[in-house]
mmCIF file of C-alpha atoms in Angstrom:
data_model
loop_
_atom_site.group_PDB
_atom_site.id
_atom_site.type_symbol
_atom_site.label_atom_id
_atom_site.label_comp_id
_atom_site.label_asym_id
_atom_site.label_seq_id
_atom_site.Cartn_x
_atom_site.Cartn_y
_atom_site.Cartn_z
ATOM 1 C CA UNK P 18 8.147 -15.298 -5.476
ATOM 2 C CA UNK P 19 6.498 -12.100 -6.491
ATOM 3 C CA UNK P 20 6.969 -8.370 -5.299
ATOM 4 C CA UNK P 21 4.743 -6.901 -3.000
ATOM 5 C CA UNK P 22 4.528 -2.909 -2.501
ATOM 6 C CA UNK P 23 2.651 -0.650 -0.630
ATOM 7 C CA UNK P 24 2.459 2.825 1.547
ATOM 8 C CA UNK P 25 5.154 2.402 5.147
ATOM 9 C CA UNK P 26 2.978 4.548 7.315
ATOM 10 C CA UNK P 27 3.298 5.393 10.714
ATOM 11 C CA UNK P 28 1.899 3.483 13.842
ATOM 12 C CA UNK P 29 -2.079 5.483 14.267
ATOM 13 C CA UNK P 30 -2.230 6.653 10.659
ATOM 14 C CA UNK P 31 -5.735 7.695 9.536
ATOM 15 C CA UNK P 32 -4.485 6.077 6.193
ATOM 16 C CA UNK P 33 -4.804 2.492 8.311
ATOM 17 C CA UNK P 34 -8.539 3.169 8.419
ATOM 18 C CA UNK P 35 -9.153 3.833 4.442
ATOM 19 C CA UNK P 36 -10.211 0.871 2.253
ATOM 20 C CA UNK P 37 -7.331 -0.787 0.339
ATOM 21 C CA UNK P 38 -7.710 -1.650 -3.072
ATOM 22 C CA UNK P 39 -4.723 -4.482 -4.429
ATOM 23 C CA UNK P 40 -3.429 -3.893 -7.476
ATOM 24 C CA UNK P 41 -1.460 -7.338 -9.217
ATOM 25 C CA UNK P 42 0.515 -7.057 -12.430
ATOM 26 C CA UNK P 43 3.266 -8.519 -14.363
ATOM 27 C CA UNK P 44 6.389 -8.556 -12.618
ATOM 28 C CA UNK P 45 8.753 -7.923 -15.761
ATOM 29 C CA UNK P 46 8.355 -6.821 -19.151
ATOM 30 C CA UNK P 47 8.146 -10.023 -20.666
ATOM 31 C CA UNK P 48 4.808 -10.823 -19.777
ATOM 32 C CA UNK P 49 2.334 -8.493 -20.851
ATOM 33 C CA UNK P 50 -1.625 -8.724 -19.533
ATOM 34 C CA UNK P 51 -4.073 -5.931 -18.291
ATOM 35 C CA UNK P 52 -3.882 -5.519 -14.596
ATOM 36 C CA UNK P 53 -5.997 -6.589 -12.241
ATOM 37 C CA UNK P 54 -7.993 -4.673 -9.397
ATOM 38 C CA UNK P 55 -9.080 -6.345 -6.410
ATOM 39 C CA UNK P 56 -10.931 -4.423 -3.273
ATOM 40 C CA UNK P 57 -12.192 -2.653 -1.469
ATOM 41 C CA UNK P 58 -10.705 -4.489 1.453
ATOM 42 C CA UNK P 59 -9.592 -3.107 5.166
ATOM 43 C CA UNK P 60 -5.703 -3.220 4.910
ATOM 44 C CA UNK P 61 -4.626 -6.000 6.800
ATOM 45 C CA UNK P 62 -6.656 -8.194 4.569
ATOM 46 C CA UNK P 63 -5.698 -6.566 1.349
ATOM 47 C CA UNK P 64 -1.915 -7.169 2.609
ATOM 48 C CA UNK P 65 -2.602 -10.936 3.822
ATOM 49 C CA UNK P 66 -4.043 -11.567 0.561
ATOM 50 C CA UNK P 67 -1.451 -9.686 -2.120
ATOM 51 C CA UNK P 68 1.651 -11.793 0.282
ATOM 52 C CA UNK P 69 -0.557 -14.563 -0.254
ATOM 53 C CA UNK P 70 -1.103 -14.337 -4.083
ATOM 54 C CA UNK P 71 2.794 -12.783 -4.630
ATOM 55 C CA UNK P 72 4.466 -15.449 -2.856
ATOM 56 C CA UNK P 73 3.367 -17.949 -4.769
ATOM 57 C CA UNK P 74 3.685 -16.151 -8.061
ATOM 58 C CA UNK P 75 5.731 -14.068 -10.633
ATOM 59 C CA UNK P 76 3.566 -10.789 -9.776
ATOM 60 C CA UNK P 77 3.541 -7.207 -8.499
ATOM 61 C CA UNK P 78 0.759 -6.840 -6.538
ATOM 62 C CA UNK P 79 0.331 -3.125 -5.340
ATOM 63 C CA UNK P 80 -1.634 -2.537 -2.085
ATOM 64 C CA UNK P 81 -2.664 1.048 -1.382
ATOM 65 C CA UNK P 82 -5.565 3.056 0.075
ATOM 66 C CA UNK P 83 -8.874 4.036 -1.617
ATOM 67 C CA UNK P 84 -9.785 7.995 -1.091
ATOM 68 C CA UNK P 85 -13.447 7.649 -1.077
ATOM 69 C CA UNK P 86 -13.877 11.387 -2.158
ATOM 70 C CA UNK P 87 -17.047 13.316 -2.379
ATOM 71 C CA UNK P 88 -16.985 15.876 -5.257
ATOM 72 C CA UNK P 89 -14.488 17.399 -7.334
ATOM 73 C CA UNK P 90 -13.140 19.614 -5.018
ATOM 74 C CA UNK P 91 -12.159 17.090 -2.504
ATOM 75 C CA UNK P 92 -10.517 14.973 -5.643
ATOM 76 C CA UNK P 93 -8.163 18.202 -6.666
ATOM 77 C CA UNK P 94 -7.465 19.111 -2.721
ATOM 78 C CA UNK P 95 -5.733 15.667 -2.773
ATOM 79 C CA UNK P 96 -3.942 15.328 -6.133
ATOM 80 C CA UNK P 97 -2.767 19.432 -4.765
ATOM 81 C CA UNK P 98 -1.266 17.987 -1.521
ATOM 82 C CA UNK P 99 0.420 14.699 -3.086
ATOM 83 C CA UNK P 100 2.262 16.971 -5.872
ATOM 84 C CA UNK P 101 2.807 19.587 -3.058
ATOM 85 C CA UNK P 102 4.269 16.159 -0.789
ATOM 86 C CA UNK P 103 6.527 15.228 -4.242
ATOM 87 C CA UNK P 104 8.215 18.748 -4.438
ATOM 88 C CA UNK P 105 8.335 18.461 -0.609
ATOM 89 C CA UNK P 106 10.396 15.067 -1.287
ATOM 90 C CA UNK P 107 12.542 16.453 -4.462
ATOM 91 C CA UNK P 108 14.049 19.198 -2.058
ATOM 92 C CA UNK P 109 14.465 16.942 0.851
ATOM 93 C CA UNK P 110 16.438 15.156 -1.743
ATOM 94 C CA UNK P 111 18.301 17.913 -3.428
ATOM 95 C CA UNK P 112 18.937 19.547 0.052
ATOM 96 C CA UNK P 113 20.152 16.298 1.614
ATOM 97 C CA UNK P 114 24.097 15.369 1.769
ATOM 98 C CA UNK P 115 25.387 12.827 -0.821
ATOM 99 C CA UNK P 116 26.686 10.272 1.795
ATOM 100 C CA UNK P 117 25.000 11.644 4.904
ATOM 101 C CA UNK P 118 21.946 9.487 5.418
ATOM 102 C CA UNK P 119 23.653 6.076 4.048
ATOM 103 C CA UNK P 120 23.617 4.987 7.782
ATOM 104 C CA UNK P 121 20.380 5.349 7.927
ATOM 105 C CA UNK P 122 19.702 3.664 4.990
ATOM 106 C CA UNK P 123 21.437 0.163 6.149
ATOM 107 C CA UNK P 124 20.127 0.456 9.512
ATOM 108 C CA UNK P 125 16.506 0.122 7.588
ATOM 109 C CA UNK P 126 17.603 -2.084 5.463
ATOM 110 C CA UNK P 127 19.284 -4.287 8.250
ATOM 111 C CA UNK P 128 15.945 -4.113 10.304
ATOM 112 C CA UNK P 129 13.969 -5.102 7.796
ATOM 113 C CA UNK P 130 15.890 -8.129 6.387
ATOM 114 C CA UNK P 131 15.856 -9.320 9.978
ATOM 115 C CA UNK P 132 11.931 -8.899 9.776
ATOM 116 C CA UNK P 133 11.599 -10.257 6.679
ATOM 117 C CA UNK P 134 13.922 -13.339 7.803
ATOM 118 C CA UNK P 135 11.851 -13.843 11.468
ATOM 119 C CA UNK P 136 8.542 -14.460 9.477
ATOM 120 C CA UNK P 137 8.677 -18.492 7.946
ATOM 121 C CA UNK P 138 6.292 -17.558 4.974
ATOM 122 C CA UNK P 139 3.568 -14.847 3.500
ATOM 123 C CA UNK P 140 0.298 -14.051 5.805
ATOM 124 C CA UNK P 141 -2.260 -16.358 5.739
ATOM 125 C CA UNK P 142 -5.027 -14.924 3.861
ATOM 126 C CA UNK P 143 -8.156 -14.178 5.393
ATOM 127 C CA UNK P 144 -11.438 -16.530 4.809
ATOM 128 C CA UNK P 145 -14.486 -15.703 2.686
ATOM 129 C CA UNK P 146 -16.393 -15.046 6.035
ATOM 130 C CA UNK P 147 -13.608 -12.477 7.285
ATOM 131 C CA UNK P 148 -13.485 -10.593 3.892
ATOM 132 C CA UNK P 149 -17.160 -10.046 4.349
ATOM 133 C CA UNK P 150 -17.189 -8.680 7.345
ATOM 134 C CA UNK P 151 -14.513 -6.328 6.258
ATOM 135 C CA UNK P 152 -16.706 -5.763 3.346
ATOM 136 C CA UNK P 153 -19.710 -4.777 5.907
ATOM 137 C CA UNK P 154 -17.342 -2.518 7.980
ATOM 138 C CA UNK P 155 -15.929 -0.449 4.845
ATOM 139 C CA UNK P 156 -19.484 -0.199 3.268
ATOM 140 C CA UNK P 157 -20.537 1.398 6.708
ATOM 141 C CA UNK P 158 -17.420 4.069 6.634
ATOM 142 C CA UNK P 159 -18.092 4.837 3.073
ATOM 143 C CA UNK P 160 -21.787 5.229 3.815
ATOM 144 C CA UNK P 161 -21.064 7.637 6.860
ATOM 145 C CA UNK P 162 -18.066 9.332 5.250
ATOM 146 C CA UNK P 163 -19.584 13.077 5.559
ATOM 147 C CA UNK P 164 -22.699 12.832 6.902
#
């Protein structure tokens, strides 16, 4: 069984909405291949599929959103906020008590073992028919994306 990773956002995130492009890799060092880039597909297909490929495999597979951005501008206003959201995180860090949120910690941990444990195997993936019409739907928001 691979390693699947991607973005925990919260319930009614605009992120949900966002194409999602799947990333799969080598899981270790020892193998060593270019990766490969799979999308644009509407998340919960992108996730069905990367469980589907990762749990039968020795891969990484990487699922995250695709900013569909319109000019330069737009591309630096994001990479601005994510390093701006990374120095948020390093002080959150720094500022945060040694052994103060380990409770926290195992109480996520603990809640999402016993997810992990209710499911009896990976997502099934979607069918040609059902990627296609996710295909239709994200060609339509990228088409009307500003206009």
């Amino acid at each position: 069984m691979g390693a699947l990773v991607t973005l925990d956002l919260p319930e009614g995130s605009p992120m949900h909405g966002l194409p999602w492009i799947v990333t799969f890799a080598p899981l270790g060092d020892a193998d060593e291949w270019e990766s490969v880039v799979c999308g644009p597909y509407e998340r919960p297909h992108a996730l069905a599929l990367a469980e589907s490929v990762v749990a039968e495999e020795q891969l990484m597979a990487v699922v995250e959103p695709l900013l569909p951005a319109l000019s330069p501008d737009e591309i630096r206003s994001e990479i601005a906020a994510a390093q701006l959201a990374a120095r948020d995180e390093d002080n959150r860090i720094e500022a945060a008590d040694l052994y103060g949120d380990f409770e926290d910690v195992v109480d996520d941990e603990l809640e999402a073992a016993a997810e992990a444990a209710d499911r009896t195997g990976p997502l099934p993936a979607p069918d040609e028919a059902e990627l296609r019409a996710g295909f239709a739907r994200i060609a339509k928001l990228l088409t009307e994306k500003g206009g």
